[in-house]
C-alpha positions as CSV (number, residue, x, y, z in Angstrom):
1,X,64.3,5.5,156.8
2,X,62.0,3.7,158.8
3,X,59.5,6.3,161.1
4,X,59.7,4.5,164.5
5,X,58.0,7.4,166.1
6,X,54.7,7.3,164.0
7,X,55.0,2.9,164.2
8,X,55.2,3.4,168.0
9,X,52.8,6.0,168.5
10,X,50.1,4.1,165.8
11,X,51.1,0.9,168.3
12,X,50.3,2.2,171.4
13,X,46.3,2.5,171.1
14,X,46.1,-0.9,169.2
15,X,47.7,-3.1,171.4
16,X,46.2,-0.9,174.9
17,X,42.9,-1.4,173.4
18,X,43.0,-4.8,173.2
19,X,44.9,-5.8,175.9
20,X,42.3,-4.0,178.2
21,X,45.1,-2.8,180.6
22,X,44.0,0.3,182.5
23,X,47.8,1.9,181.5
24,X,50.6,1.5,178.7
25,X,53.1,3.8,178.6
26,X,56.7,3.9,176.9
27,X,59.5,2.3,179.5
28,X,61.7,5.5,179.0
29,X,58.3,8.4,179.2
30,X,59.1,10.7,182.0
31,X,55.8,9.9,184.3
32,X,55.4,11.0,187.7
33,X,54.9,8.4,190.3
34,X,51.4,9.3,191.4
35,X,50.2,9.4,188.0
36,X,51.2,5.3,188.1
37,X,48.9,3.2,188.5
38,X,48.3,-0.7,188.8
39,X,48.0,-2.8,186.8
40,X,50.4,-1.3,183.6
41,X,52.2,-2.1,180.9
42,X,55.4,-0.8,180.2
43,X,57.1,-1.2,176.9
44,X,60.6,-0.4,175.4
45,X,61.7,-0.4,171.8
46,X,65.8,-1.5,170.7
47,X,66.9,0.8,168.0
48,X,66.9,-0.9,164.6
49,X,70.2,0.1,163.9
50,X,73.3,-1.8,165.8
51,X,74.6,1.1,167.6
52,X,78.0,-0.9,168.1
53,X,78.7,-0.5,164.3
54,X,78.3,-3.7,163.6
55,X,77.8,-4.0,160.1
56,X,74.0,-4.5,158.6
57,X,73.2,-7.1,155.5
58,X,72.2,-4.1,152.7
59,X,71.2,-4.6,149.1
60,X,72.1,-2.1,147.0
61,X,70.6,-1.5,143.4
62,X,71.9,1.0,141.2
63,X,69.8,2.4,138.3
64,X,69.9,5.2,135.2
65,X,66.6,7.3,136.2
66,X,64.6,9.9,134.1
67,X,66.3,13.7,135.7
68,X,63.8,15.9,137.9
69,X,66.8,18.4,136.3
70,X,65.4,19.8,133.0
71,X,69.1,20.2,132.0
72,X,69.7,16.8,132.2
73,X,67.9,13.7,130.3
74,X,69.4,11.0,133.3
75,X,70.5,10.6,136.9
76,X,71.7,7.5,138.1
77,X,69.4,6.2,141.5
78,X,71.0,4.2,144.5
79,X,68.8,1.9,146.6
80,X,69.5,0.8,149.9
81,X,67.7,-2.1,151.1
82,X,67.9,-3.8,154.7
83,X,65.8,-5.3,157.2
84,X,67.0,-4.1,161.1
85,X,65.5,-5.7,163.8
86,X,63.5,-3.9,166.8
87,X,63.0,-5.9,170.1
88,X,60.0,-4.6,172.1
89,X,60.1,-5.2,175.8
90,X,56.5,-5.6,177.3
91,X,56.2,-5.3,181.4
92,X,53.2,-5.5,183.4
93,X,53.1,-4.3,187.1
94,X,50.8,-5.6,189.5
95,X,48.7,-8.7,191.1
96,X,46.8,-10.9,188.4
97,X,48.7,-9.2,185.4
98,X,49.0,-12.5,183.3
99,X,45.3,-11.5,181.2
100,X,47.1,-8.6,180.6
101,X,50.3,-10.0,179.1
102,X,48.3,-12.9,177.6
103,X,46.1,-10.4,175.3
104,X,49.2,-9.4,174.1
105,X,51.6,-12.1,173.3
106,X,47.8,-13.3,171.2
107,X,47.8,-9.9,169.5
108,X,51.0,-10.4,167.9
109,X,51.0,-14.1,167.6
110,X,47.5,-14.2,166.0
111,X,47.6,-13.5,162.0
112,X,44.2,-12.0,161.9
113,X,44.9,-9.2,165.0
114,X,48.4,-7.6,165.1
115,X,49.4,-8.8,161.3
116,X,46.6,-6.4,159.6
117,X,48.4,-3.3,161.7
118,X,51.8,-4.0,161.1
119,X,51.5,-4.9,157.1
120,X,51.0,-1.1,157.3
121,X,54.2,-0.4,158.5
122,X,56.0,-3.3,155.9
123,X,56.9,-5.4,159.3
124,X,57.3,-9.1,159.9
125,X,57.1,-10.8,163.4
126,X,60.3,-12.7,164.1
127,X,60.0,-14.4,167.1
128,X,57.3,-13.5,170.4
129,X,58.9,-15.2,173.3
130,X,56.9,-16.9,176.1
131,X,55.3,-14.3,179.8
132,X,58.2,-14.5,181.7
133,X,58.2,-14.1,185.2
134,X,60.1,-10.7,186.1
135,X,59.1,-10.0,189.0
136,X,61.3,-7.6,190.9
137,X,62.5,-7.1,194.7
138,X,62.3,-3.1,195.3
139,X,63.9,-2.4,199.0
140,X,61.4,-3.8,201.3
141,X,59.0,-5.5,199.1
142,X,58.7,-7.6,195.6
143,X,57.1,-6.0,192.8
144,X,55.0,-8.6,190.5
145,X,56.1,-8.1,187.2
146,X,55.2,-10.4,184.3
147,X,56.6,-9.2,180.6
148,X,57.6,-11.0,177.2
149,X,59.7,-10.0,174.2
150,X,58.5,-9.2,170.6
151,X,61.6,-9.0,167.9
152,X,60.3,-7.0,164.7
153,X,61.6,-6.9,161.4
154,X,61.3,-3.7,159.2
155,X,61.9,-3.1,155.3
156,X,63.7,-0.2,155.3
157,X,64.6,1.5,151.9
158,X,66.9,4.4,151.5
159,X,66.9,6.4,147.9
160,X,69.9,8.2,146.8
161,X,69.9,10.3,143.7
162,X,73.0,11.3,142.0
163,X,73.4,14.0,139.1
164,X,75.4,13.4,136.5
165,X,77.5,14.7,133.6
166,X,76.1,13.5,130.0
167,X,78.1,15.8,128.3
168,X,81.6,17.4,128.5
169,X,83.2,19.8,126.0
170,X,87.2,20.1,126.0
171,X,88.9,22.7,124.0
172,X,92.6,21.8,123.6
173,X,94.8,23.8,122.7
174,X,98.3,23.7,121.5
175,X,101.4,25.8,121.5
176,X,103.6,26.1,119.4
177,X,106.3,27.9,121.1
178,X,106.0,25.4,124.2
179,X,105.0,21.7,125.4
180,X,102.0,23.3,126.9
181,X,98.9,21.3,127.3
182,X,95.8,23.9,127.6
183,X,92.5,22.5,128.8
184,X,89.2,24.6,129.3
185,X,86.1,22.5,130.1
């Protein structure tokens, strides 16, 4: 299964420190409003799995295995193979955010920058979508906001190992006396 908590968390310090913005901080992190400050970068990852039930492309290869079972010679493996999606939302608050956001879309778009980090993780940029102007009307004032949209693919593999049976002993036995079919395994 793919470890979106260790991706995010390894993400966070690469992409703050090159992007030079004074804050990044997950979207959904409980942070009190005084510790907020201007300019910042918000960010919000989409679960890779379709939470709808939709169903997902999945390969699946089946194979006989050497046994960790010292009983058994064989087990048969299952593989499950499938690449979800994660969108990540980037926002920046405040005036003159647009170096911030720019720094950014060039981290991921840029082969030699974001690439090297996410090979790590087995993950292929799908599409980076264009700043966006979001800025935002809050009561009595507009907030300048500025974000774009990152979609991610991941390799996700899921092994399934199944004992089996390699050999099986029957004692039949019949009687006489009756059409009785005895069994014992």
């Amino acid at each position: 299964m793919i470890d979106l908590y260790t991706f995010r968390t390894n993400l966070q310090p690469e992409i703050k420190s090159y992007s030079g913005i004074p804050q990044l901080i997950r979207a959904d992190q409980d942070v009190k409003s005084e510790d907020l400050i201007y300019p910042r970068i918000t960010y919000k990852m989409s679960s890779p799995y379709d939470i709808n039930g939709n169903a997902q492309s999945m390969f699946i290869k089946k194979e006989v295995v050497q046994s960790d079972d010292p009983n058994f010679d064989e087990d048969i493996e299952y593989s499950y193979y499938s690449n979800p999606r994660v969108t990540i939302s980037f926002n920046a608050f405040g005036k003159d955010v647009s170096q911030y956001i720019s720094k950014l879309i060039e981290w991921f778009r840029i082969p030699k920058l974001g690439q090297r980090f996410l090979d790590q993780y087995d993950v292929v940029i799908i599409n980076v979508t264009n700043m966006q102007d979001r800025t935002t009307y809050l009561q009595t004032d507009y907030e300048d906001r500025k974000g774009f949209d990152v979609v991610l693919q991941f390799n996700d593999e899921v092994k399934i190992i199944e004992k089996t049976f390699e050999e099986v002993e029957l004692e039949v036995e019949f009687s006489d006396d009756e059409d009785i079919l005895d069994v014992n395994l």
